[in-house]
Short mmCIF file of C-alpha atoms and ligand atoms in Angstrom, two decimals:
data_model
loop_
_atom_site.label_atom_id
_atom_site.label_comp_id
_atom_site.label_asym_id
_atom_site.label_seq_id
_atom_site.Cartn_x
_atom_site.Cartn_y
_atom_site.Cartn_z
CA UNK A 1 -59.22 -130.11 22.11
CA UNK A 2 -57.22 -127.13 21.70
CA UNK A 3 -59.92 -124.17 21.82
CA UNK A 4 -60.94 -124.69 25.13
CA UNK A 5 -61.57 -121.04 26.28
CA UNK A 6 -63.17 -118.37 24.09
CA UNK A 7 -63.69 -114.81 23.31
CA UNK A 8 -66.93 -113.17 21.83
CA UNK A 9 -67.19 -110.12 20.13
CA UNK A 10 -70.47 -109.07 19.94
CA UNK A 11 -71.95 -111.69 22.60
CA UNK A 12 -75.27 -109.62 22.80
CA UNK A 13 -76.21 -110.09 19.20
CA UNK A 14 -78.03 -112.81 16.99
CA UNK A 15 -75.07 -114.68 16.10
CA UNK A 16 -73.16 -114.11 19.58
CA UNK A 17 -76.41 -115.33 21.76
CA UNK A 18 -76.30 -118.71 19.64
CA UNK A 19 -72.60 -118.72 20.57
CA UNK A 20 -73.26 -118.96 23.92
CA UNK A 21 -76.48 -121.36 23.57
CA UNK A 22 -74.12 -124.01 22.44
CA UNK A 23 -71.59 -122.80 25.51
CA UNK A 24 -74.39 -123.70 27.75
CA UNK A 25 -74.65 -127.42 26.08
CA UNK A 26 -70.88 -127.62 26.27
CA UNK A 27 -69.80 -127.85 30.07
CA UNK A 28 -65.98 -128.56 28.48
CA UNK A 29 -65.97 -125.04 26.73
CA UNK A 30 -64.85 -121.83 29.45
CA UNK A 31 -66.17 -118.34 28.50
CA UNK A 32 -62.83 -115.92 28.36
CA UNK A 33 -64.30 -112.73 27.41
CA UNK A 34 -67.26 -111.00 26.16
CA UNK A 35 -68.02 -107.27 24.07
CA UNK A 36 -71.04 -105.67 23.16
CA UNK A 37 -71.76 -102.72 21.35
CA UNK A 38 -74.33 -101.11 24.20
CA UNK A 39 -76.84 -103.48 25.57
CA UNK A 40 -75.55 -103.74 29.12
CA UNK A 41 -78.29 -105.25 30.41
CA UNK A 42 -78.04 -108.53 28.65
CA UNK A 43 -74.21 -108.30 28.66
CA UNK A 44 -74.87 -107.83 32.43
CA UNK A 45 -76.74 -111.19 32.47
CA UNK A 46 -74.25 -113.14 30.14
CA UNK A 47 -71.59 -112.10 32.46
CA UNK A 48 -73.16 -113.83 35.36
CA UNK A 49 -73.85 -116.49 33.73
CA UNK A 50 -71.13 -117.23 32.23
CA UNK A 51 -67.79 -115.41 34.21
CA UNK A 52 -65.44 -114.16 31.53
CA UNK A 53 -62.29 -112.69 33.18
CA UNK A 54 -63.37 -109.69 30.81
CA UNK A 55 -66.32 -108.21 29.50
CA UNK A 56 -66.06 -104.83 26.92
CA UNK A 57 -68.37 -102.57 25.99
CA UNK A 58 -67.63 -99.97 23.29
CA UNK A 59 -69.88 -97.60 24.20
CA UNK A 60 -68.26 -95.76 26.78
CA UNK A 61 -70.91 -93.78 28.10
CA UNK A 62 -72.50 -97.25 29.97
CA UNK A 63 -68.91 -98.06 31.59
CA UNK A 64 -69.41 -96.71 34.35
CA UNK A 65 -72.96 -98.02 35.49
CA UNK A 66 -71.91 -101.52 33.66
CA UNK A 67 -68.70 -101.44 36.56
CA UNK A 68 -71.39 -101.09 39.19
CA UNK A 69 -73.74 -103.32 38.10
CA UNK A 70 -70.66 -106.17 38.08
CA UNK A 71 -69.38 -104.76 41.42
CA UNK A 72 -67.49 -107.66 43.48
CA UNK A 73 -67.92 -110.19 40.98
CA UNK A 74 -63.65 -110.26 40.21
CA UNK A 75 -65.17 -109.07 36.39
CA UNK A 76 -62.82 -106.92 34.66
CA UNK A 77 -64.86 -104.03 32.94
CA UNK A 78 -63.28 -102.30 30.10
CA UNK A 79 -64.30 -100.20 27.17
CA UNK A 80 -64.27 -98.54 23.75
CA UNK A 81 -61.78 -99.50 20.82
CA UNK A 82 -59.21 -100.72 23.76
CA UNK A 83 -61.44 -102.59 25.67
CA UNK A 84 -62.80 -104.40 22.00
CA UNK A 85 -59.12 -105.21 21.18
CA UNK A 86 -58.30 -106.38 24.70
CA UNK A 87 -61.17 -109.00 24.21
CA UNK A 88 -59.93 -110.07 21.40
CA UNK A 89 -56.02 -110.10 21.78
CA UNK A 90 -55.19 -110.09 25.46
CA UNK A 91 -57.97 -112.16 26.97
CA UNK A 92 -56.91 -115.97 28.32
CA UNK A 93 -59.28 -117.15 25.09
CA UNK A 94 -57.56 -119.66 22.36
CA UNK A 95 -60.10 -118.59 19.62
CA UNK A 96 -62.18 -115.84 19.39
CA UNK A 97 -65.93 -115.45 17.72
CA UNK A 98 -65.98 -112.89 15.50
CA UNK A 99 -69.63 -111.97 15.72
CA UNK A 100 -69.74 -107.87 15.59
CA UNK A 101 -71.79 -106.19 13.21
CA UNK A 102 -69.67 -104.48 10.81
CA UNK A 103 -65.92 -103.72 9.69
CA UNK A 104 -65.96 -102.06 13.32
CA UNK A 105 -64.26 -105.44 13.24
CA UNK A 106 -61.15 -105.01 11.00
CA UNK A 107 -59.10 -104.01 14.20
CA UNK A 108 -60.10 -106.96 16.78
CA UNK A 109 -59.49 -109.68 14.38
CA UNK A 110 -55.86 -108.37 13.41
CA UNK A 111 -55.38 -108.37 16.90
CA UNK A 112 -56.30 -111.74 17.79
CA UNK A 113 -54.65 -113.23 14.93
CA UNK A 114 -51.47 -111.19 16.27
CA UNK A 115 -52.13 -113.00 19.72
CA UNK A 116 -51.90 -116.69 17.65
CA UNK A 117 -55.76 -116.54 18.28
CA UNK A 118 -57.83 -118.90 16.36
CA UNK A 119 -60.92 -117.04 14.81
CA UNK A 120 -64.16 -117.97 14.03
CA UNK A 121 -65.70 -115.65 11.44
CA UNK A 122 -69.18 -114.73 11.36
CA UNK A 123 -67.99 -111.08 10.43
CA UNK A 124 -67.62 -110.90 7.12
CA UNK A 125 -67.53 -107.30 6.69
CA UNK A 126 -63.97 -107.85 7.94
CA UNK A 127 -62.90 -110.12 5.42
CA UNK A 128 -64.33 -108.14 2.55
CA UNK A 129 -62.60 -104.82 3.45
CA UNK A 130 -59.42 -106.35 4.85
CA UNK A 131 -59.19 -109.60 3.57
CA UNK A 132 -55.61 -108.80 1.59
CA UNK A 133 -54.53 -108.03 5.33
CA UNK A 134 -55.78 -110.83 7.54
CA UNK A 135 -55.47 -113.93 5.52
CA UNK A 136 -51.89 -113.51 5.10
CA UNK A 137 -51.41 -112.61 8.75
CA UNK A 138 -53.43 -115.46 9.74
CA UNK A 139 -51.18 -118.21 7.62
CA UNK A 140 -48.25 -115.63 8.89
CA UNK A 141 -49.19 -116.38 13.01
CA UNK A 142 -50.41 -120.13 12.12
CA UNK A 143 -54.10 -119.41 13.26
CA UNK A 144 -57.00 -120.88 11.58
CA UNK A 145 -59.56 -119.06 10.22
CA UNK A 146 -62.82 -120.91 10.72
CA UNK A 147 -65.85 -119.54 8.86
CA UNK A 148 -69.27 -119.56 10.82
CA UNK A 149 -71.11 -118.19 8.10
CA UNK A 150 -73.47 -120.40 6.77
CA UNK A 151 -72.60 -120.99 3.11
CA UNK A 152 -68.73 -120.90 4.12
CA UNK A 153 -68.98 -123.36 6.77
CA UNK A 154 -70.64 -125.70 3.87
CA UNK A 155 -68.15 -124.94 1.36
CA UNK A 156 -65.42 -125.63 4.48
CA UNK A 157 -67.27 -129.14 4.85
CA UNK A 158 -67.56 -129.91 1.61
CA UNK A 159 -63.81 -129.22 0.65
CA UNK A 160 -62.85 -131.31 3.91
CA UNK A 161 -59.01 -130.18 3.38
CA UNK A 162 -59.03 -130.77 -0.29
CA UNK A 163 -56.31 -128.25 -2.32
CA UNK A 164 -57.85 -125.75 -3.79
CA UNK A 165 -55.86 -126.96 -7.30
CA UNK A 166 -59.16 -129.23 -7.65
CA UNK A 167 -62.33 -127.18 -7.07
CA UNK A 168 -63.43 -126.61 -10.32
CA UNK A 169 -66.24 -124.35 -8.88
CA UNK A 170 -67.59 -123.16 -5.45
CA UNK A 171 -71.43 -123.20 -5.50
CA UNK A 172 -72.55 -120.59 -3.19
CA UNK A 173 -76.38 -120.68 -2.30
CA UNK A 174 -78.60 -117.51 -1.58
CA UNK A 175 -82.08 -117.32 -0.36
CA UNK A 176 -82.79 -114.70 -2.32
CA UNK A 177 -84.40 -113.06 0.45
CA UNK A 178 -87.81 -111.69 1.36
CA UNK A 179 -87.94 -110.03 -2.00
CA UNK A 180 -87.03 -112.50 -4.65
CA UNK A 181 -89.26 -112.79 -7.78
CA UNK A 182 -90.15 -108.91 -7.90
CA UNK A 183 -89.36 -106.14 -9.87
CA UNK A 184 -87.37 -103.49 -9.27
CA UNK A 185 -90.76 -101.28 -9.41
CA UNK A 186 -92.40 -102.90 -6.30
CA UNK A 187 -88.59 -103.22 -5.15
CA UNK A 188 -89.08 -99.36 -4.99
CA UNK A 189 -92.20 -99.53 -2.32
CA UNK A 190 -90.61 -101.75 0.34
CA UNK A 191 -90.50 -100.75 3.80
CA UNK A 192 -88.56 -101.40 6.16
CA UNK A 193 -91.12 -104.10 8.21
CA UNK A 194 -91.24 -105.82 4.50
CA UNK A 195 -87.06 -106.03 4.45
CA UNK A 196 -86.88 -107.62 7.75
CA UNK A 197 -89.32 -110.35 7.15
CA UNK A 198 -86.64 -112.99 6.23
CA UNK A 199 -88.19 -116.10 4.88
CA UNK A 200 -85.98 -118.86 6.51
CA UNK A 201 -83.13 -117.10 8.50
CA UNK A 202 -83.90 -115.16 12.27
CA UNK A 203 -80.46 -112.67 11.92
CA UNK A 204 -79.48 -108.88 13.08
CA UNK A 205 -81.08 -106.65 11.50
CA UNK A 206 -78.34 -105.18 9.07
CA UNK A 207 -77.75 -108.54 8.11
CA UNK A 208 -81.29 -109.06 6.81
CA UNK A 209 -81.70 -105.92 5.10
CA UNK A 210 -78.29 -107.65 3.06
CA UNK A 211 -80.35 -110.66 2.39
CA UNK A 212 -83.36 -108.47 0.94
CA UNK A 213 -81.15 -106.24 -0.95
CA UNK A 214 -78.67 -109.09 -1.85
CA UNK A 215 -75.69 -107.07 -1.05
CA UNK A 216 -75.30 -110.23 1.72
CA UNK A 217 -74.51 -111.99 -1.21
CA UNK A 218 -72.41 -109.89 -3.12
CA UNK A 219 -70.64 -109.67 0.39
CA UNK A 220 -70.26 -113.66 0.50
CA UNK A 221 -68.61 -113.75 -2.74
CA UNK A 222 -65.94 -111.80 -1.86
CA UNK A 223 -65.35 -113.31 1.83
CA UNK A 224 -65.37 -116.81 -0.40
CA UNK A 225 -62.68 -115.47 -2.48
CA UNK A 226 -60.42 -115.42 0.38
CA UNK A 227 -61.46 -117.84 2.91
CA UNK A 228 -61.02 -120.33 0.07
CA UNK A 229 -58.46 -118.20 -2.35
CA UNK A 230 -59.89 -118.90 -5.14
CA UNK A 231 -60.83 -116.25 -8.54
CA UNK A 232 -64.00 -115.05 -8.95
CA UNK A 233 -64.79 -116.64 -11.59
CA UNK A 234 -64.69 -120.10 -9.95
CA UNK A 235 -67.91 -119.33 -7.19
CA UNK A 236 -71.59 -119.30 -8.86
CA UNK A 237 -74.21 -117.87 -7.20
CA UNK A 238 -77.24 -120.09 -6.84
CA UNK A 239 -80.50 -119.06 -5.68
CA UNK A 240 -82.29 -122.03 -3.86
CA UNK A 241 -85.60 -120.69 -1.89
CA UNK A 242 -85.51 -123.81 0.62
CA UNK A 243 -82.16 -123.32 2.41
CA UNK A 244 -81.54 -126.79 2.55
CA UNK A 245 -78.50 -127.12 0.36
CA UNK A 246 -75.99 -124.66 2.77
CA UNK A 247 -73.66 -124.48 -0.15
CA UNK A 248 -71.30 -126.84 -2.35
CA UNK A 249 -68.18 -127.20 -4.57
CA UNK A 250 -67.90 -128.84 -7.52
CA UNK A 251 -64.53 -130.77 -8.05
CA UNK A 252 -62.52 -131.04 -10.82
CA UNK A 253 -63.79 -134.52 -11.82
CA UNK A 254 -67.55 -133.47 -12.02
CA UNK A 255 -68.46 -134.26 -8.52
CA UNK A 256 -70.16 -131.96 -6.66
CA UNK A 257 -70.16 -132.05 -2.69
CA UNK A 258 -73.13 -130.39 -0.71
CA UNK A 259 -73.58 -129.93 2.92
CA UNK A 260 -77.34 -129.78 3.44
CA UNK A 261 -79.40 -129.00 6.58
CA UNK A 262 -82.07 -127.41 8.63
CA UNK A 263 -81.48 -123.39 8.54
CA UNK A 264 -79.89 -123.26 11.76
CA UNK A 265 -76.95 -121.44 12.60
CA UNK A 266 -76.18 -123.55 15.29
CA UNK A 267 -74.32 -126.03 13.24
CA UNK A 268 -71.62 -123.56 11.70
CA UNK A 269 -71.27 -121.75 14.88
CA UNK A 270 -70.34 -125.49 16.82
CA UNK A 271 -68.43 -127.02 13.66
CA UNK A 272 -66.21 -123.65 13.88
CA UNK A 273 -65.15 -124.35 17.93
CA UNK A 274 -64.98 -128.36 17.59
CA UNK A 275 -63.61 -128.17 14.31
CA UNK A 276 -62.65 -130.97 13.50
CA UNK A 277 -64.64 -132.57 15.74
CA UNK A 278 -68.04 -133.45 15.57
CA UNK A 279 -70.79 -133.10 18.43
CA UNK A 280 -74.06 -133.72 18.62
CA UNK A 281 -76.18 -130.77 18.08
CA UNK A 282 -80.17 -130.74 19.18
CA UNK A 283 -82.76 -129.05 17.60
CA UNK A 284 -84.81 -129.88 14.25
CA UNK A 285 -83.56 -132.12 11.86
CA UNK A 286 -83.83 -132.60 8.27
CA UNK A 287 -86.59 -135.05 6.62
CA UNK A 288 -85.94 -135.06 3.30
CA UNK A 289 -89.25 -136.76 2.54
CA UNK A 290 -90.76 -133.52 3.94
CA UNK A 291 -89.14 -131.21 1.75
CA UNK A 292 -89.32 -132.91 -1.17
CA UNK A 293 -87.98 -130.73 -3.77
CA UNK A 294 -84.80 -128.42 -3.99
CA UNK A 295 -84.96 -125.71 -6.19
CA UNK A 296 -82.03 -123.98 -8.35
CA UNK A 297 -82.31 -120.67 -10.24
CA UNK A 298 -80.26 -118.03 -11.65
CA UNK A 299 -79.69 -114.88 -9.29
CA UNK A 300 -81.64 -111.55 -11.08
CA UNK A 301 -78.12 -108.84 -11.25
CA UNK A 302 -80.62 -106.54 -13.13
CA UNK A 303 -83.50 -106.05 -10.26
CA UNK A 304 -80.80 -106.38 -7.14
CA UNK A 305 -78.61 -104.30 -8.67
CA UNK A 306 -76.56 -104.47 -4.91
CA UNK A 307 -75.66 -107.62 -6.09
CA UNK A 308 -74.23 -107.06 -9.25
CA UNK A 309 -72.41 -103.78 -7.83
CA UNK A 310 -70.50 -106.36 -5.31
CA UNK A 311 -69.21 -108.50 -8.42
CA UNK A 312 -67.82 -105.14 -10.04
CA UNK A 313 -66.03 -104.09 -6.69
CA UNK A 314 -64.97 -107.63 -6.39
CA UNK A 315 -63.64 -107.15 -9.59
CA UNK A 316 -61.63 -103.71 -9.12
CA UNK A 317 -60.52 -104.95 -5.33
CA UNK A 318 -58.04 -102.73 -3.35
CA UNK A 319 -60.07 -100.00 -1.68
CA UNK A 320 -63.37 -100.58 -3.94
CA UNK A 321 -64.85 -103.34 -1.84
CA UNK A 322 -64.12 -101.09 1.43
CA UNK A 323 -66.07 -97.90 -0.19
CA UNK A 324 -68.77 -100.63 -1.20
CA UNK A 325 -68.91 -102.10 2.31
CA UNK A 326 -69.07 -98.62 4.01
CA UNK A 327 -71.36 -96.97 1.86
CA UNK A 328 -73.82 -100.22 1.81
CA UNK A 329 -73.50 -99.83 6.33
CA UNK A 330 -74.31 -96.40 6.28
CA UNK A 331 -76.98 -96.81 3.58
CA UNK A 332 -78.34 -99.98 5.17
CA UNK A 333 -78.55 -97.78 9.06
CA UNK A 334 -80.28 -94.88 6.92
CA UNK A 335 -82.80 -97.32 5.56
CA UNK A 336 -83.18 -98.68 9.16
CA UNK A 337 -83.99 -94.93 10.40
CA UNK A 338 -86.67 -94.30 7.62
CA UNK A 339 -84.77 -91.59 6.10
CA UNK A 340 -84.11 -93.32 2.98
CA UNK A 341 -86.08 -95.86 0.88
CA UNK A 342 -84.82 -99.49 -0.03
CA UNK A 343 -83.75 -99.00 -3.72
CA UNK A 344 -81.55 -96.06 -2.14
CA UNK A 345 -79.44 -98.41 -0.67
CA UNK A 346 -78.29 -100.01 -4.12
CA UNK A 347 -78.23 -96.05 -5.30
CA UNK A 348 -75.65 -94.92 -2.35
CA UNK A 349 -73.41 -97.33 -2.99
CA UNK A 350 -73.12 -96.67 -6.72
CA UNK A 351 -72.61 -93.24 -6.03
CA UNK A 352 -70.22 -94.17 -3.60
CA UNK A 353 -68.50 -96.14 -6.15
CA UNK A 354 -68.34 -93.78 -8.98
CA UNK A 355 -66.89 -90.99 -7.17
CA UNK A 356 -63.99 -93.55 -5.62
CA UNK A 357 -60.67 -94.05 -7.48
CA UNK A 358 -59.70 -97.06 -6.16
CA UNK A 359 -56.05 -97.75 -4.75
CA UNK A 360 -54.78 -101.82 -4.84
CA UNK A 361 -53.80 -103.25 -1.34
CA UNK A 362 -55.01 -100.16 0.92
CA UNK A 363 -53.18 -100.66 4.74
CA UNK A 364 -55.35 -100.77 7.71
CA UNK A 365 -55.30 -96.41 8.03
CA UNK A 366 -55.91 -96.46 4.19
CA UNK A 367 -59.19 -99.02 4.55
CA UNK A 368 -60.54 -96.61 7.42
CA UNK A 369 -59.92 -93.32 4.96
CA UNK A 370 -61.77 -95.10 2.44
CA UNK A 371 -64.20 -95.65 5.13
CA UNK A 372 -64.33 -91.92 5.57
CA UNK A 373 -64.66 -90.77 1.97
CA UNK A 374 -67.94 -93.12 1.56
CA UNK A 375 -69.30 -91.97 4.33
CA UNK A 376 -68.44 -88.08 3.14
CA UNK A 377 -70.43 -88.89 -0.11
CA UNK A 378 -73.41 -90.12 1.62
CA UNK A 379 -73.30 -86.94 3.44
CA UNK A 380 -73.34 -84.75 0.37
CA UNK A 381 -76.20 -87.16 -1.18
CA UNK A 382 -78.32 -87.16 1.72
CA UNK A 383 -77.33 -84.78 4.54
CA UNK A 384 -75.75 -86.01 7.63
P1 NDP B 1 -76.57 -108.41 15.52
O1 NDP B 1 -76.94 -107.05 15.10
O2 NDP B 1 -77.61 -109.35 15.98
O3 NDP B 1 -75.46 -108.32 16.68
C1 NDP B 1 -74.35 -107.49 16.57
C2 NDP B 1 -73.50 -107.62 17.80
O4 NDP B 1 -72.38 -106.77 17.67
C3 NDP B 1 -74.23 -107.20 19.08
O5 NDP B 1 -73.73 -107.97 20.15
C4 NDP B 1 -73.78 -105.74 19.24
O6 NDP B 1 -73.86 -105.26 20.56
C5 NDP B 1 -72.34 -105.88 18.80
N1 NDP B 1 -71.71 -104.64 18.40
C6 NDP B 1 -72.15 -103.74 17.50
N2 NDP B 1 -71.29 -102.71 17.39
C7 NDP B 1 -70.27 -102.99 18.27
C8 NDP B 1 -69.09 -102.32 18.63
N3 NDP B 1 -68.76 -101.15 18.09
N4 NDP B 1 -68.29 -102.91 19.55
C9 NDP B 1 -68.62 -104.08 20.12
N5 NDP B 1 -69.73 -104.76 19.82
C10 NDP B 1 -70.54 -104.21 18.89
O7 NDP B 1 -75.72 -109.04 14.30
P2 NDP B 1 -75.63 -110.55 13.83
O8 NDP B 1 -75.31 -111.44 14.98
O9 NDP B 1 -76.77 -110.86 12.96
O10 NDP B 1 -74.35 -110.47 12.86
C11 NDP B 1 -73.03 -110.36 13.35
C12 NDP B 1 -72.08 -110.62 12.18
O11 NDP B 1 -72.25 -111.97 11.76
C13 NDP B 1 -72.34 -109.75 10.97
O12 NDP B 1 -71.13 -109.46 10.35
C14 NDP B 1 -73.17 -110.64 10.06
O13 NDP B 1 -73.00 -110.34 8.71
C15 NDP B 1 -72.57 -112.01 10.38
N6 NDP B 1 -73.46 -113.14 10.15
C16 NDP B 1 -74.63 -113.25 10.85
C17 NDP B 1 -75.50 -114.30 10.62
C18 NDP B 1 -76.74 -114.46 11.44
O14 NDP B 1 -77.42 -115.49 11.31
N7 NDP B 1 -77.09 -113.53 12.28
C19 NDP B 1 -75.21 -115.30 9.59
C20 NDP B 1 -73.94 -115.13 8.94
C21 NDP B 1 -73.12 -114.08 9.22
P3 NDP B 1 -75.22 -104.52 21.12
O15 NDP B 1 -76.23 -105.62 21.28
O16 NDP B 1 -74.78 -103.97 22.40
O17 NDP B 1 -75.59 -103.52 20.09
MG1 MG B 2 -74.57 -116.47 4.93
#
C-alpha cells in the first residue's frame, strides 16, 4: 500500500476526528502531521496520541503555549499560513486529508500536490474556487485526487475507472436538509438552533448551515464538475430524504450504478486512504428490510434560492464561483453570530454576485482578490 503515512489538515474538526478514528483501527497507517485552526487542547491530545513529526496551528497567538504544552516530546510545533503549508507539502506524509473548513484551503492543497502528495478531499471549497488550478496540477504531478465527500466518493465507486465518454449522467443525491418541504416564508424565521439540526448527517457547523440552505449542494455540483470533468448539464440533483442511496451515475446504456449505505462518513474517509483497497469498516450496517422505501424528488431552486444561485455561478465560472464561495463563508459565519437571519445568506451572495464582473481562469492572487471584493460587499451591506 502506497499511502502509508498521512497528513491532516484540520485534524480537530468533524471530518478530521473521523480521520483519525479509522487511524486508530488501522495499526498499518503512521500519523505524519496534523493542523488545526485553534483548538490546542484537542490538537494537544491527538498529538500524543498519535506522534506526527509535525503538528500546525494557524492561529498564532496559541504557538507559544501549544510548544510548551508538547515540550520534550521530539514534536515539531509550527504555525500560521507556513506552518499549514508545511503540513501539507513538507511533512514525511504520502497523502494528505484535506479536511479544513473553507478555501483557507486553496494554498495547502497546491502545495501538496506540488510535493507529488496524494489528496483526499473533504474540502470542497477548494475545488470550487480553484478547481481550474488543481486538477490540472494534480494530473500535471501524477497525484490522485481522492474525494471523501460523501456523494463523490459514491459517484467515484460507482464509475469504478470507467471513461467519462460513457456517463450519460451523474446522479448526485441531497438530503435536502433540516428545512426541506417549507416555504421560503417560514424559511425567513429559522434560527440558527433550527439550521443546525441536520436530519441524518453529524458535520461542522458551516457545513450544516450549507445543507439547510442548500448552498452544500450547489457547492457539490461544481466540485463534481471537476473531480469527474464532466458539463453541467450531465449531474442531476436528486433529493432523497433517507440518505441511503450516497449518489449514482447513469451510463450510457441505461444502467444506473448506486453506492448505497448507512450515513456514515467513515466509509468515504477509509475508501479514500485504501483506495483501492477494501477494509472492513465497523459500525451500523444497512438492512434494507428496515428502510423499506427510497424516496426521489425534484430539488425546490425557487425556495433555496442558494441553490439555484450555485448553478448560475457554475454557469459563468472563472472568478464567479470564488465570489459565490466567499460571500456564502462570510454570510454563513454572520448567520452563525446572530447578526444576520437565514434567508440573508441566499441575499449576500446575490448581492455579491451582481456587483462581480467575473474574469475566466482567475490565478491563485486573482481567486484571493475575488475573495476580497466579496467580502468588501458584505461590508457595505452589513457593516463589518
Ligand atoms: P469542522 O468545522 O468540524 O472542522 C474544521 C477543521 O478545520 C477544524 O479542525 C478546524 O480547527 C480546522 N481549521 C479551520 N480553520 C483553519 C485554519 N485556518 N487552519 C488550519 N485549520 C483550520 O468542519 P468539517 O470537518 O465538518 O468540514 C471540513 C471540510 O470537509 C469542509 O470543507 C466541509 O465542507 C467538508 N465536508 C465535511 C463533511 C462532514 O461530514 N463533516 C462531509 C463532506 C465534506 P479548529 O478545531 O482548531 O477550529
Ligand atoms: Mg456531501
Amino acid at each position: 500500500m502506497k499511502n502509508n503515512n498521512i497528513a491532516i489538515l484540520g485534524s480537530t474538526g468533524s471530518i478530521g476526528t473521523q480521520t483519525l478514528a479509522i487511524v486508530r483501527n488501522h495499526p498499518e497507517l503512521k500519523v505524519a502531521a496534523l493542523a488545526a485552526g485553534s483548538n490546542i487542547d484537542l490538537l494537544e491530545a491527538q498529538a500524543r496520541e498519535f506522534h506526527p513529526k509535525t503538528v500546525a496551528i494557524y492561529d498564532e497567538t496559541r504557538w507559544k503555549e501549544l510548544c510548551e504544552r508538547l515540550n520534550g516530546t521530539g514534536i515539531s510545533v509550527v504555525c500560521g499560513m507556513d506552518g499549514l503549508n508545511e503540513t501539507a507539502g513538507g511533512s514525511g506524509a504520502d497523502i494528505v486529508v484535506t479536511a479544513v473548513v473553507g478555501m483557507i484551503g486553496i494554498e495547502p492543497t497546491i502545495k501538496a500536490i506540488e510535493a507529488g502528495k496524494d489528496i483526499a478531499l473533504a474540502n470542497k471549497e477548494t475545488l470550487v474556487t480553484a478547481g481550474h488550478i488543481i486538477m490540472p496540477l494534480a494530473r500535471k504531478k501524477g497525484v490522485r485526487i481522492l474525494p471523501v465527500d460523501s456523494e463523490h466518493s459514491a459517484i467515484f465507486q460507482s464509475l469504478n475507472g470507467e471513461p467519462k465518454e460513457r456517463i450519460a449522467s451523474i446522479l448526485l443525491t441531497a438530503s435536502g436538509g433540516p428545512f426541506r418541504g417549507k416555504s421560503k416564508e417560514e424559511l425567513q424565521k429559522m434560527t440558527v438552533e433550527d439550521a443546525l439540526k441536520h436530519p441524518n448527517w453529524s458535520m461542522g457547523k458551516k457545513i450544516t448551515v450549507d445543507s439547510a440552505t442548500m448552498v452544500n449542494k450547489g457547492l457539490e455540483v461544481m466540485e463534481a464538475g471537476w473531480l469527474f470533468d464532466v458539463p453541467l448539464e450531465k449531474i442531476q440533483v436528486l433529493v432523497h430524504p433517507q440518505s441511503i442511496v450516497h449518489s449514482a451515475v447513469e451510463f450510457v446504456d441505461g444502467a444506473v450504478i448506486a453506492q448505497m449505505g448507512v450515513p456514515d462518513m467513515k466509509l468515504p474517509i477509509q475508501y479514500a486512504l485504501f483506495y483501492p483497497d477494501r477494509r472492513e469498516l465497523f459500525g451500523q450496517r444497512l438492512r434494507l428490510t428496515q428502510i423499506r422505501k427510497l424516496t426521489f424528488e425534484e430539488p425546490d431552486p425557487e425556495t433555496f434560492r442558494g441553490f439555484a444561485l450555485a448553478l448560475s455561478a457554475a454557469k459563468t465560472g472563472g472568478s464567479m464561483p470564488t465570489i459565490y464561495n466567499a460571500a456564502n463563508e462570510r454570510a454563513v459565519r454572520m448567520f452563525l453570530e446572530k447578526r444576520i437571519g437565514f434567508m440573508d445568506i441566499p441575499a449576500s451572495i446575490e448581492y455579491c454576485m451582481n456587483r462581480h464582473q467575473a474574469t475566466a481562469s482567475p490565478t491563485f492572487e486573482e481567486i484571493l482578490s475575488a475573495e476580497q471584493e466579496a467580502n468588501r460587499y458584505l461590508d457595505e451591506k452589513w457593516g463589518k
